Amino acid sequence: MKAATQTISASECLLRMYDEHHEIEDYQKGVPRWCTGCGDNAILTAVQRLCRDEGLLPEKTVFVSGIGCSSRLPHYMNTYGFHGIHGRALPVAEGIKLARPELDVFVNTGDGDCCSIGAAHWIHAIRYNMDLTMMLHDNQIYGLTKKQASPTSPIGTKSNTTPRGSYLEALNPLTVTLGISNVSFVAQVVDWIPEVLYQVVSSAFHHKGFSFIRIVQRCPEWLPKQMDPWMHDPQRILLLHHENGLEISPSLAKVYTKMEEHDPANMNRAREIASSDDPIPVGILYRDDDIPCYEDVRHDPRLRTAEMVKNGLNAELDKFTVWPEGATHV
Amino acid sequence: MQLGDNIKPNVSATNGNHVNRVSARLKEHIVEIISDSGEGAQKCGQSFGSIVAQMGHGVWTVEIIPAEIRPPARSVAGASGNRIRIGEKRVTNGGNETDLVVAFNEQVLLGRVRSNELKPGCTILLESMWRDDQNPSIKNSYIETYDQLVAAGYRVYEIPMEEECHKHVTDSRRGKNMFALGMLCSSYSLDLQIARNQVALTFGKKSAAVINTNIELLEAGFAWAEANLDFRYEIPSSKTTEPQIVVNGNTALALGVLASGMEICAMYPITPATSASHYLSDAFEKVGGIVHQAEDEIAACAFAIGASYAGKCTVTITSGPGYSLKQEAIGLAVMGEIPLVVVNVMRGGPSTGQPTKTEQGDLMTTIFGSHGDAPKVVIAPGTIEECFYSVITARKIAETFNMVVVILSDANLATSQQPFTRPTFDEAWMAPPIDQSAVPAGAKPYDWDPKTGLARRFIPGQPGGMHTLTGLAHDVNSHVAYDPEINQQGMRARSLKLAALQKTLMPPTVFGDPTGDLLVIGWGSTKGAIEEAVEEFREEGKRVSSLHLTFIQPMPPGIKEILAGFKKIITIENNWSDDPNDEIIDETNRRYSALAMLLRSRYLFDIDCWSECRGTPLKPNTVRRVILEALS
Ligand SMILES: Cc1ncc(C[n+]2csc(CCOP(=O)(O)OP(=O)(O)O)c2C)c(N)n1
Ligand code: SF4
């Protein structure tokens, strides 16, 4: 994420600036095939804007996803993308990041993808704390497979697999994330407040470490009225602001008057806030910049040359070598 | 009367007075050292194997592993140790029955007797302390077993090993293994100085005091045997002129990973694959490699795929159950055409099966595994040396063809040691650096060559190559596409790559004459046992040959011609096949073993099979029996 500084000539610099300057269209690809009104569109817009504003090189940017409606997002980005298998976006992204720490890697996943089939990877991704930005598109339902209950479906949600209403309490992705050691960035947003959505995605991107954003996402196809109460009543949104967190613009503050000053360093309060789903807390709940990143802990800065491999191999072979009589040990 | 029958040297009487040692020259011998787990027999056996190799003998060592980490002491099931086959010439397998065994108690020995591992008349060097045990049941069981063994014709030497060790150390139970090593060195006329050096190497990570104590015990064992044992063996050695490496198959695989220039290994612990990653975790990282222990095998495989996609070829190492878990991700690598090396050190299955035992049960799963048609390359090393080179080959194929290459090893190779010529590093083994040059305008990420199915790989960082790799059916631009034609085209391209690779392979060579009465076909770790038995028959003038397949998918060219040269063909494998003599088995329901099934369908020859899954390595004698039956 953080470009290395190096000296280049002025003309080269200009050329590079020209090459590296991108408009939002440069990051767009194809026509999204999500349903009209689907919250995924807003998320796509936010990340495309982020790419433009940060001047990310499309060739150095990778969007990784699993399977689900949300996981289609990489197909609409004119960057590198990896649309893999259900639940496994995180380990793929981790492999990419460990192999190539210089790439900007984003992960888009759904509530089924992350909190159900991929739950083990999610928990461990928090532990690894790699410098990845993860967006959990939480529509509280399985979209792509046509309306089955998800772990985040509120109790009583009627779906094709729970026709009499879902019978389990919903899993709260925020409290789970905050409960795991090494957690380094946790935020929550809703897809219908673009300004905050953008700001949070941007802060997550700038955070060095594993950034987890739960995005409450509307699925008008299967749960058409699900988020209406929160959309129509700004009082049911709790805006978290802090000098180290969200900045609230005056226009936003006019609408969303329910606010709390919350220092993202305060884990106890973050956990309390996280457990509320009404009002929905929106903003940065927790941030710790000091947790080491797995790729930094593990990555070897030495240039791996043939000479190095040869010497390494020979040193190992020496341990197991039986030399013939009179041979010189080379 | 057999030499030494019922000999029970009276230790106190002979101690100090050298007994007259009868020296016997042997072509080969099989030695075992067994103890309760934790008593160090493994270390003794491994060191013995290395010393023997340094003396220039052919050697193959096999681990004897109990299924549990700490089985109850003095139990039949608890035998833990090592079996070492020493030969005048190259030794390619663990051989048949044991000629001499050192046992730390009679119970672990009983287990070996009951599973018919000991040769009739086998020499037994048995710890004698149990004869005077305070616990009457231990004492009685010892005496009873001893009497039975003697009655059964074994040559049992009772040796007060702990008592002797006690003269040098306080915890003699833990030092006994080096005392035993010393006895073995004397019994096989080995060079004591080489043995001292080996002990120093074995305990190399420990303090000088520990090393010295162990050398003292080694010397004590050696001296005791010189003074008290009435036999000595000499096996001629055929000294090589080249330096040799003595490692087991897992270490060889790991060294191959190192030599191949791969940078990342993703794994999740599973027996018997784990020791490869243990070794890598240490050795690999000295040259900048990384072993990532993932949260499970699914993650390990997906992680490897991510790293490979980003431009490095990555290896993931596992065994049976872990391999099953990786299947979905392997399909993704096939679909996305991501180079990936997967090592499956097979164990007995299905399910958790027999974790420490050997079996070749995963061939079909490997070839046909994952869902849909997922063509991948399958290589099965047949020797420890091939374990090393197969990784280098696998990495090259994976990157040239953008394919998944599975290496099928097994518990037999994983834990056996055999010397092979020390490899000389070749720069060409290394993975080339990632090409990050800009992709020419108009180039497509899946621009499949119509003849070979090959396409250039685009890697993040390459300007102009932006695309979204997907596990969904896709067109040449990597756009999701379900059109019938496009799907057909993609499937064709992915399959064609196997044919393209096959065109580059050499026909396999027949072991023996290219024509004859019987051809035995094998794959993987059974190579040594099969070839040894075949060679014996050939020396007897029988028209038997064998064929060993290392490339199983794709199969190399020329096999059909070979098959046509034989009257009868049979595969011998370490997996399941129905016995045609079983009551309800007939031609309409008989299940053939994996390779036989593949060969039958591919070449339309009436290929018979014989297989077993007893969890033990195939023995040359077993192959002998099968060949005799097939010839009759
Ligand atoms: C191993 C596996 N199991 C099941 C599926 C089927 N599947 C595809 S997407 C999906 C759920 C998607 O739900 P979610 O992650 O919430 O994403 P959304 O579609 O709502 O964005 C399921 C179960 C699959 N592709 N792979
Ligand atoms: S089904 Fe729901 S989540 Fe999927 S695209 Fe339609 S609205 Fe979006």
PDB file of N, CA, C and O in Angstrom, chain A residues 59 74-75 80-81 83 88 91-92 95-96 100 121 124 128 294 298 300 302 304 306 309-310 312 314 316 318 320-322 324-325, chain B residues 54 239-241 244 246 261-262 279 285-288 291-292 295 298 306 310 422 427 436 459-462 467-471:
ATOM      1  N   GLU A  59      -2.870  -2.899 -12.096  1.00  0.00           N
ATOM      2  CA  GLU A  59      -2.126  -4.167 -12.194  1.00  0.00           C
ATOM      3  C   GLU A  59      -1.538  -4.618 -10.868  1.00  0.00           C
ATOM      4  O   GLU A  59      -1.087  -5.739 -10.728  1.00  0.00           O
ATOM      5  N   PRO A  74     -15.291  -8.786  -7.867  1.00  0.00           N
ATOM      6  CA  PRO A  74     -14.036  -8.677  -8.642  1.00  0.00           C
ATOM      7  C   PRO A  74     -14.264  -8.634 -10.148  1.00  0.00           C
ATOM      8  O   PRO A  74     -13.469  -8.032 -10.878  1.00  0.00           O
ATOM      9  N   HIS A  75     -15.356  -9.255 -10.611  1.00  0.00           N
ATOM     10  CA  HIS A  75     -15.626  -9.245 -12.057  1.00  0.00           C
ATOM     11  C   HIS A  75     -15.927  -7.847 -12.582  1.00  0.00           C
ATOM     12  O   HIS A  75     -15.845  -7.599 -13.778  1.00  0.00           O
ATOM     13  N   TYR A  80      -6.688  -6.898 -11.150  1.00  0.00           N
ATOM     14  CA  TYR A  80      -6.631  -8.351 -11.071  1.00  0.00           C
ATOM     15  C   TYR A  80      -7.705  -8.808 -10.091  1.00  0.00           C
ATOM     16  O   TYR A  80      -8.033  -8.088  -9.136  1.00  0.00           O
ATOM     17  N   GLY A  81      -8.256  -9.969 -10.366  1.00  0.00           N
ATOM     18  CA  GLY A  81      -9.326 -10.460  -9.503  1.00  0.00           C
ATOM     19  C   GLY A  81      -9.223 -11.964  -9.353  1.00  0.00           C
ATOM     20  O   GLY A  81      -8.632 -12.654 -10.188  1.00  0.00           O
ATOM     21  N   HIS A  83     -11.911 -14.896  -8.235  1.00  0.00           N
ATOM     22  CA  HIS A  83     -13.247 -15.314  -7.822  1.00  0.00           C
ATOM     23  C   HIS A  83     -13.191 -16.828  -7.647  1.00  0.00           C
ATOM     24  O   HIS A  83     -13.252 -17.560  -8.618  1.00  0.00           O
ATOM     25  N   ARG A  88     -13.647 -19.611   0.764  1.00  0.00           N
ATOM     26  CA  ARG A  88     -12.180 -19.716   0.834  1.00  0.00           C
ATOM     27  C   ARG A  88     -11.446 -18.484   0.324  1.00  0.00           C
ATOM     28  O   ARG A  88     -10.270 -18.556  -0.020  1.00  0.00           O
ATOM     29  N   PRO A  91      -8.060 -17.514   2.712  1.00  0.00           N
ATOM     30  CA  PRO A  91      -6.755 -18.175   2.512  1.00  0.00           C
ATOM     31  C   PRO A  91      -6.134 -17.877   1.151  1.00  0.00           C
ATOM     32  O   PRO A  91      -4.901 -17.751   1.061  1.00  0.00           O
ATOM     33  N   VAL A  92      -6.947 -17.731   0.120  1.00  0.00           N
ATOM     34  CA  VAL A  92      -6.379 -17.376  -1.194  1.00  0.00           C
ATOM     35  C   VAL A  92      -5.703 -16.001  -1.095  1.00  0.00           C
ATOM     36  O   VAL A  92      -4.558 -15.818  -1.509  1.00  0.00           O
ATOM     37  N   GLY A  95      -2.470 -16.166   0.736  1.00  0.00           N
ATOM     38  CA  GLY A  95      -1.394 -16.726  -0.089  1.00  0.00           C
ATOM     39  C   GLY A  95      -0.830 -15.667  -1.022  1.00  0.00           C
ATOM     40  O   GLY A  95       0.384 -15.539  -1.195  1.00  0.00           O
ATOM     41  N   ILE A  96      -1.731 -14.882  -1.610  1.00  0.00           N
ATOM     42  CA  ILE A  96      -1.290 -13.821  -2.529  1.00  0.00           C
ATOM     43  C   ILE A  96      -0.426 -12.819  -1.772  1.00  0.00           C
ATOM     44  O   ILE A  96       0.658 -12.436  -2.208  1.00  0.00           O
ATOM     45  N   ARG A 100       3.383 -11.945  -2.332  1.00  0.00           N
ATOM     46  CA  ARG A 100       3.662 -10.638  -2.938  1.00  0.00           C
ATOM     47  C   ARG A 100       3.140  -9.512  -2.044  1.00  0.00           C
ATOM     48  O   ARG A 100       2.112  -8.887  -2.337  1.00  0.00           O
ATOM     49  N   HIS A 121     -11.669 -19.822   8.499  1.00  0.00           N
ATOM     50  CA  HIS A 121     -10.661 -18.966   7.855  1.00  0.00           C
ATOM     51  C   HIS A 121     -10.763 -17.529   8.367  1.00  0.00           C
ATOM     52  O   HIS A 121      -9.770 -16.834   8.502  1.00  0.00           O
ATOM     53  N   HIS A 124      -9.119 -17.236  11.714  1.00  0.00           N
ATOM     54  CA  HIS A 124      -7.659 -17.305  11.623  1.00  0.00           C
ATOM     55  C   HIS A 124      -7.078 -16.125  10.845  1.00  0.00           C
ATOM     56  O   HIS A 124      -5.951 -15.717  11.116  1.00  0.00           O
ATOM     57  N   TYR A 128      -3.890 -14.022  11.896  1.00  0.00           N
ATOM     58  CA  TYR A 128      -2.709 -13.791  11.045  1.00  0.00           C
ATOM     59  C   TYR A 128      -2.411 -12.295  10.930  1.00  0.00           C
ATOM     60  O   TYR A 128      -1.278 -11.892  10.779  1.00  0.00           O
ATOM     61  N   TYR A 294       1.454 -10.614   9.714  1.00  0.00           N
ATOM     62  CA  TYR A 294       2.011 -11.945   9.454  1.00  0.00           C
ATOM     63  C   TYR A 294       3.055 -11.901   8.349  1.00  0.00           C
ATOM     64  O   TYR A 294       4.124 -12.489   8.465  1.00  0.00           O
ATOM     65  N   ARG A 298       6.859 -13.038   8.745  1.00  0.00           N
ATOM     66  CA  ARG A 298       7.314 -14.218   8.038  1.00  0.00           C
ATOM     67  C   ARG A 298       8.194 -13.928   6.830  1.00  0.00           C
ATOM     68  O   ARG A 298       8.964 -14.765   6.413  1.00  0.00           O
ATOM     69  N   ASP A 300      10.880 -12.891   4.197  1.00  0.00           N
ATOM     70  CA  ASP A 300      12.322 -12.783   4.237  1.00  0.00           C
ATOM     71  C   ASP A 300      12.752 -11.733   3.224  1.00  0.00           C
ATOM     72  O   ASP A 300      12.511 -11.888   2.034  1.00  0.00           O
ATOM     73  N   ARG A 302      15.570 -10.967   2.110  1.00  0.00           N
ATOM     74  CA  ARG A 302      16.725 -11.282   1.251  1.00  0.00           C
ATOM     75  C   ARG A 302      16.255 -11.659  -0.154  1.00  0.00           C
ATOM     76  O   ARG A 302      15.227 -12.315  -0.319  1.00  0.00           O
ATOM     77  N   ARG A 304      16.207 -13.927  -3.076  1.00  0.00           N
ATOM     78  CA  ARG A 304      16.464 -15.358  -3.098  1.00  0.00           C
ATOM     79  C   ARG A 304      17.130 -15.725  -4.422  1.00  0.00           C
ATOM     80  O   ARG A 304      16.482 -15.851  -5.443  1.00  0.00           O
ATOM     81  N   ALA A 306      19.869 -18.025  -6.935  1.00  0.00           N
ATOM     82  CA  ALA A 306      20.246 -19.416  -7.158  1.00  0.00           C
ATOM     83  C   ALA A 306      21.423 -19.782  -6.259  1.00  0.00           C
ATOM     84  O   ALA A 306      21.502 -20.887  -5.728  1.00  0.00           O
ATOM     85  N   VAL A 309      20.148 -20.608  -2.828  1.00  0.00           N
ATOM     86  CA  VAL A 309      19.495 -21.918  -2.783  1.00  0.00           C
ATOM     87  C   VAL A 309      20.550 -23.016  -2.862  1.00  0.00           C
ATOM     88  O   VAL A 309      20.503 -24.000  -2.120  1.00  0.00           O
ATOM     89  N   LYS A 310      21.504 -22.796  -3.736  1.00  0.00           N
ATOM     90  CA  LYS A 310      22.573 -23.792  -3.889  1.00  0.00           C
ATOM     91  C   LYS A 310      23.316 -23.991  -2.566  1.00  0.00           C
ATOM     92  O   LYS A 310      23.500 -25.119  -2.102  1.00  0.00           O
ATOM     93  N   GLY A 312      22.319 -23.210   0.417  1.00  0.00           N
ATOM     94  CA  GLY A 312      21.401 -23.770   1.413  1.00  0.00           C
ATOM     95  C   GLY A 312      21.234 -25.266   1.220  1.00  0.00           C
ATOM     96  O   GLY A 312      21.268 -26.042   2.175  1.00  0.00           O
ATOM     97  N   ASN A 314      23.266 -27.341  -0.344  1.00  0.00           N
ATOM     98  CA  ASN A 314      24.511 -28.057  -0.048  1.00  0.00           C
ATOM     99  C   ASN A 314      24.751 -28.185   1.448  1.00  0.00           C
ATOM    100  O   ASN A 314      25.197 -29.227   1.921  1.00  0.00           O
ATOM    101  N   GLU A 316      22.512 -28.421   3.675  1.00  0.00           N
ATOM    102  CA  GLU A 316      21.613 -29.484   4.152  1.00  0.00           C
ATOM    103  C   GLU A 316      22.133 -30.850   3.731  1.00  0.00           C
ATOM    104  O   GLU A 316      22.143 -31.791   4.514  1.00  0.00           O
ATOM    105  N   ASP A 318      25.075 -31.754   3.181  1.00  0.00           N
ATOM    106  CA  ASP A 318      26.255 -32.109   3.969  1.00  0.00           C
ATOM    107  C   ASP A 318      25.881 -32.927   5.202  1.00  0.00           C
ATOM    108  O   ASP A 318      26.588 -33.833   5.600  1.00  0.00           O
ATOM    109  N   PHE A 320      23.708 -35.074   5.534  1.00  0.00           N
ATOM    110  CA  PHE A 320      23.286 -36.456   5.268  1.00  0.00           C
ATOM    111  C   PHE A 320      24.256 -37.193   4.359  1.00  0.00           C
ATOM    112  O   PHE A 320      23.961 -38.277   3.890  1.00  0.00           O
ATOM    113  N   THR A 321      25.389 -36.565   4.087  1.00  0.00           N
ATOM    114  CA  THR A 321      26.269 -37.163   3.100  1.00  0.00           C
ATOM    115  C   THR A 321      27.211 -38.188   3.704  1.00  0.00           C
ATOM    116  O   THR A 321      27.761 -37.990   4.783  1.00  0.00           O
ATOM    117  N   VAL A 322      27.324 -39.288   2.985  1.00  0.00           N
ATOM    118  CA  VAL A 322      28.291 -40.316   3.317  1.00  0.00           C
ATOM    119  C   VAL A 322      29.374 -40.192   2.256  1.00  0.00           C
ATOM    120  O   VAL A 322      29.105 -40.376   1.068  1.00  0.00           O
ATOM    121  N   PRO A 324      32.747 -41.118   0.202  1.00  0.00           N
ATOM    122  CA  PRO A 324      33.577 -42.280  -0.071  1.00  0.00           C
ATOM    123  C   PRO A 324      34.969 -42.044   0.505  1.00  0.00           C
ATOM    124  O   PRO A 324      35.377 -40.900   0.695  1.00  0.00           O
ATOM    125  N   GLU A 325      35.661 -43.132   0.763  1.00  0.00           N
ATOM    126  CA  GLU A 325      36.984 -42.989   1.359  1.00  0.00           C
ATOM    127  C   GLU A 325      37.875 -42.125   0.476  1.00  0.00           C
ATOM    128  O   GLU A 325      37.902 -42.295  -0.742  1.00  0.00           O
TER     129      GLU A 325
ATOM    130  N   GLN B  54      27.805 -45.599   5.547  1.00  0.00           N
ATOM    131  CA  GLN B  54      29.155 -45.017   5.461  1.00  0.00           C
ATOM    132  C   GLN B  54      30.217 -46.078   5.257  1.00  0.00           C
ATOM    133  O   GLN B  54      31.272 -45.809   4.707  1.00  0.00           O
ATOM    134  N   LYS B 239      32.201 -50.410  -2.223  1.00  0.00           N
ATOM    135  CA  LYS B 239      32.348 -48.971  -1.976  1.00  0.00           C
ATOM    136  C   LYS B 239      32.052 -48.165  -3.242  1.00  0.00           C
ATOM    137  O   LYS B 239      32.465 -48.519  -4.327  1.00  0.00           O
ATOM    138  N   THR B 240      31.295 -47.096  -3.034  1.00  0.00           N
ATOM    139  CA  THR B 240      31.018 -46.229  -4.178  1.00  0.00           C
ATOM    140  C   THR B 240      32.103 -45.160  -4.252  1.00  0.00           C
ATOM    141  O   THR B 240      32.783 -44.900  -3.272  1.00  0.00           O
ATOM    142  N   THR B 241      32.200 -44.573  -5.423  1.00  0.00           N
ATOM    143  CA  THR B 241      33.196 -43.519  -5.565  1.00  0.00           C
ATOM    144  C   THR B 241      32.539 -42.154  -5.408  1.00  0.00           C
ATOM    145  O   THR B 241      33.216 -41.143  -5.294  1.00  0.00           O
ATOM    146  N   GLN B 244      27.280 -40.202  -1.099  1.00  0.00           N
ATOM    147  CA  GLN B 244      25.887 -40.663  -1.034  1.00  0.00           C
ATOM    148  C   GLN B 244      25.119 -39.850   0.018  1.00  0.00           C
ATOM    149  O   GLN B 244      25.703 -39.422   1.012  1.00  0.00           O
ATOM    150  N   VAL B 246      22.028 -40.139   2.762  1.00  0.00           N
ATOM    151  CA  VAL B 246      21.134 -41.090   3.427  1.00  0.00           C
ATOM    152  C   VAL B 246      20.010 -40.315   4.107  1.00  0.00           C
ATOM    153  O   VAL B 246      20.216 -39.654   5.116  1.00  0.00           O
ATOM    154  N   GLY B 261      13.628 -24.471  -5.836  1.00  0.00           N
ATOM    155  CA  GLY B 261      13.512 -23.018  -5.813  1.00  0.00           C
ATOM    156  C   GLY B 261      12.127 -22.541  -5.430  1.00  0.00           C
ATOM    157  O   GLY B 261      11.857 -21.343  -5.460  1.00  0.00           O
ATOM    158  N   MET B 262      11.251 -23.463  -5.043  1.00  0.00           N
ATOM    159  CA  MET B 262       9.944 -23.006  -4.580  1.00  0.00           C
ATOM    160  C   MET B 262      10.147 -22.193  -3.317  1.00  0.00           C
ATOM    161  O   MET B 262      11.125 -22.398  -2.599  1.00  0.00           O
ATOM    162  N   TYR B 279      10.868 -30.794   8.628  1.00  0.00           N
ATOM    163  CA  TYR B 279      12.225 -30.601   8.128  1.00  0.00           C
ATOM    164  C   TYR B 279      12.310 -29.290   7.338  1.00  0.00           C
ATOM    165  O   TYR B 279      13.243 -28.507   7.505  1.00  0.00           O
ATOM    166  N   GLU B 285      13.684 -22.203   5.609  1.00  0.00           N
ATOM    167  CA  GLU B 285      13.671 -20.791   5.979  1.00  0.00           C
ATOM    168  C   GLU B 285      15.076 -20.201   6.025  1.00  0.00           C
ATOM    169  O   GLU B 285      15.233 -18.989   5.981  1.00  0.00           O
ATOM    170  N   LYS B 286      16.077 -21.068   6.056  1.00  0.00           N
ATOM    171  CA  LYS B 286      17.444 -20.550   6.009  1.00  0.00           C
ATOM    172  C   LYS B 286      17.738 -19.932   4.645  1.00  0.00           C
ATOM    173  O   LYS B 286      18.640 -19.136   4.507  1.00  0.00           O
ATOM    174  N   VAL B 287      16.994 -20.346   3.622  1.00  0.00           N
ATOM    175  CA  VAL B 287      17.230 -19.771   2.294  1.00  0.00           C
ATOM    176  C   VAL B 287      16.035 -18.916   1.861  1.00  0.00           C
ATOM    177  O   VAL B 287      15.789 -18.711   0.685  1.00  0.00           O
ATOM    178  N   GLY B 288      15.297 -18.426   2.831  1.00  0.00           N
ATOM    179  CA  GLY B 288      14.236 -17.482   2.509  1.00  0.00           C
ATOM    180  C   GLY B 288      12.899 -18.109   2.170  1.00  0.00           C
ATOM    181  O   GLY B 288      11.978 -17.431   1.722  1.00  0.00           O
ATOM    182  N   VAL B 291       7.330 -21.837   5.449  1.00  0.00           N
ATOM    183  CA  VAL B 291       6.353 -22.903   5.651  1.00  0.00           C
ATOM    184  C   VAL B 291       5.177 -22.280   6.384  1.00  0.00           C
ATOM    185  O   VAL B 291       5.322 -21.802   7.513  1.00  0.00           O
ATOM    186  N   HIS B 292       4.040 -22.241   5.734  1.00  0.00           N
ATOM    187  CA  HIS B 292       2.854 -21.662   6.362  1.00  0.00           C
ATOM    188  C   HIS B 292       1.982 -22.788   6.892  1.00  0.00           C
ATOM    189  O   HIS B 292       1.492 -23.611   6.126  1.00  0.00           O
ATOM    190  N   GLU B 295      -4.809 -23.138   8.943  1.00  0.00           N
ATOM    191  CA  GLU B 295      -5.765 -23.601   9.947  1.00  0.00           C
ATOM    192  C   GLU B 295      -6.359 -24.964   9.598  1.00  0.00           C
ATOM    193  O   GLU B 295      -6.911 -25.638  10.453  1.00  0.00           O
ATOM    194  N   ILE B 298      -7.907 -27.304   3.812  1.00  0.00           N
ATOM    195  CA  ILE B 298      -8.619 -26.515   2.806  1.00  0.00           C
ATOM    196  C   ILE B 298      -7.900 -25.178   2.664  1.00  0.00           C
ATOM    197  O   ILE B 298      -7.609 -24.709   1.560  1.00  0.00           O
ATOM    198  N   GLY B 306      -3.363 -19.250  -3.874  1.00  0.00           N
ATOM    199  CA  GLY B 306      -3.212 -17.794  -3.896  1.00  0.00           C
ATOM    200  C   GLY B 306      -1.767 -17.405  -4.189  1.00  0.00           C
ATOM    201  O   GLY B 306      -1.492 -16.541  -5.026  1.00  0.00           O
ATOM    202  N   ALA B 310      -0.219 -15.608  -7.556  1.00  0.00           N
ATOM    203  CA  ALA B 310       0.525 -14.352  -7.483  1.00  0.00           C
ATOM    204  C   ALA B 310       1.900 -14.459  -8.132  1.00  0.00           C
ATOM    205  O   ALA B 310       2.675 -13.516  -8.102  1.00  0.00           O
ATOM    206  N   ARG B 422      24.637 -38.199  -4.101  1.00  0.00           N
ATOM    207  CA  ARG B 422      24.407 -36.814  -3.674  1.00  0.00           C
ATOM    208  C   ARG B 422      24.080 -35.938  -4.880  1.00  0.00           C
ATOM    209  O   ARG B 422      24.855 -35.880  -5.844  1.00  0.00           O
ATOM    210  N   GLU B 427      21.171 -24.873 -11.564  1.00  0.00           N
ATOM    211  CA  GLU B 427      20.373 -23.640 -11.559  1.00  0.00           C
ATOM    212  C   GLU B 427      19.051 -23.803 -12.302  1.00  0.00           C
ATOM    213  O   GLU B 427      18.056 -23.160 -11.976  1.00  0.00           O
ATOM    214  N   GLN B 436       7.125  -9.971 -15.142  1.00  0.00           N
ATOM    215  CA  GLN B 436       6.161  -8.917 -14.816  1.00  0.00           C
ATOM    216  C   GLN B 436       6.080  -7.873 -15.917  1.00  0.00           C
ATOM    217  O   GLN B 436       5.566  -6.776 -15.709  1.00  0.00           O
ATOM    218  N   ILE B 459       0.008 -12.548 -14.509  1.00  0.00           N
ATOM    219  CA  ILE B 459       0.247 -12.492 -13.069  1.00  0.00           C
ATOM    220  C   ILE B 459       0.045 -11.077 -12.555  1.00  0.00           C
ATOM    221  O   ILE B 459       0.454 -10.114 -13.198  1.00  0.00           O
ATOM    222  N   PRO B 460      -0.589 -10.932 -11.383  1.00  0.00           N
ATOM    223  CA  PRO B 460      -0.762  -9.584 -10.826  1.00  0.00           C
ATOM    224  C   PRO B 460       0.563  -8.832 -10.856  1.00  0.00           C
ATOM    225  O   PRO B 460       1.614  -9.403 -10.559  1.00  0.00           O
ATOM    226  N   GLY B 461       0.479  -7.591 -11.249  1.00  0.00           N
ATOM    227  CA  GLY B 461       1.697  -6.799 -11.389  1.00  0.00           C
ATOM    228  C   GLY B 461       2.008  -6.551 -12.853  1.00  0.00           C
ATOM    229  O   GLY B 461       2.709  -5.613 -13.188  1.00  0.00           O
ATOM    230  N   GLN B 462       1.452  -7.386 -13.723  1.00  0.00           N
ATOM    231  CA  GLN B 462       1.698  -7.184 -15.159  1.00  0.00           C
ATOM    232  C   GLN B 462       0.703  -6.178 -15.715  1.00  0.00           C
ATOM    233  O   GLN B 462      -0.499  -6.478 -15.783  1.00  0.00           O
ATOM    234  N   HIS B 467      -7.415  -9.193 -15.239  1.00  0.00           N
ATOM    235  CA  HIS B 467      -8.565 -10.058 -15.504  1.00  0.00           C
ATOM    236  C   HIS B 467      -8.978 -10.659 -14.178  1.00  0.00           C
ATOM    237  O   HIS B 467      -8.213 -10.597 -13.200  1.00  0.00           O
ATOM    238  N   THR B 468     -10.146 -11.234 -14.142  1.00  0.00           N
ATOM    239  CA  THR B 468     -10.578 -11.891 -12.915  1.00  0.00           C
ATOM    240  C   THR B 468     -10.567 -13.387 -13.135  1.00  0.00           C
ATOM    241  O   THR B 468     -11.343 -13.909 -13.937  1.00  0.00           O
ATOM    242  N   LEU B 469      -9.667 -14.025 -12.442  1.00  0.00           N
ATOM    243  CA  LEU B 469      -9.614 -15.483 -12.527  1.00  0.00           C
ATOM    244  C   LEU B 469     -10.858 -16.025 -11.833  1.00  0.00           C
ATOM    245  O   LEU B 469     -11.261 -15.521 -10.785  1.00  0.00           O
ATOM    246  N   THR B 470     -11.465 -17.015 -12.435  1.00  0.00           N
ATOM    247  CA  THR B 470     -12.676 -17.550 -11.809  1.00  0.00           C
ATOM    248  C   THR B 470     -12.739 -19.064 -11.918  1.00  0.00           C
ATOM    249  O   THR B 470     -12.216 -19.652 -12.859  1.00  0.00           O
ATOM    250  N   GLY B 471     -13.361 -19.640 -10.920  1.00  0.00           N
ATOM    251  CA  GLY B 471     -13.598 -21.075 -10.946  1.00  0.00           C
ATOM    252  C   GLY B 471     -14.836 -21.414 -11.763  1.00  0.00           C
ATOM    253  O   GLY B 471     -15.143 -22.586 -11.988  1.00  0.00           O
TER     254      GLY B 471
END
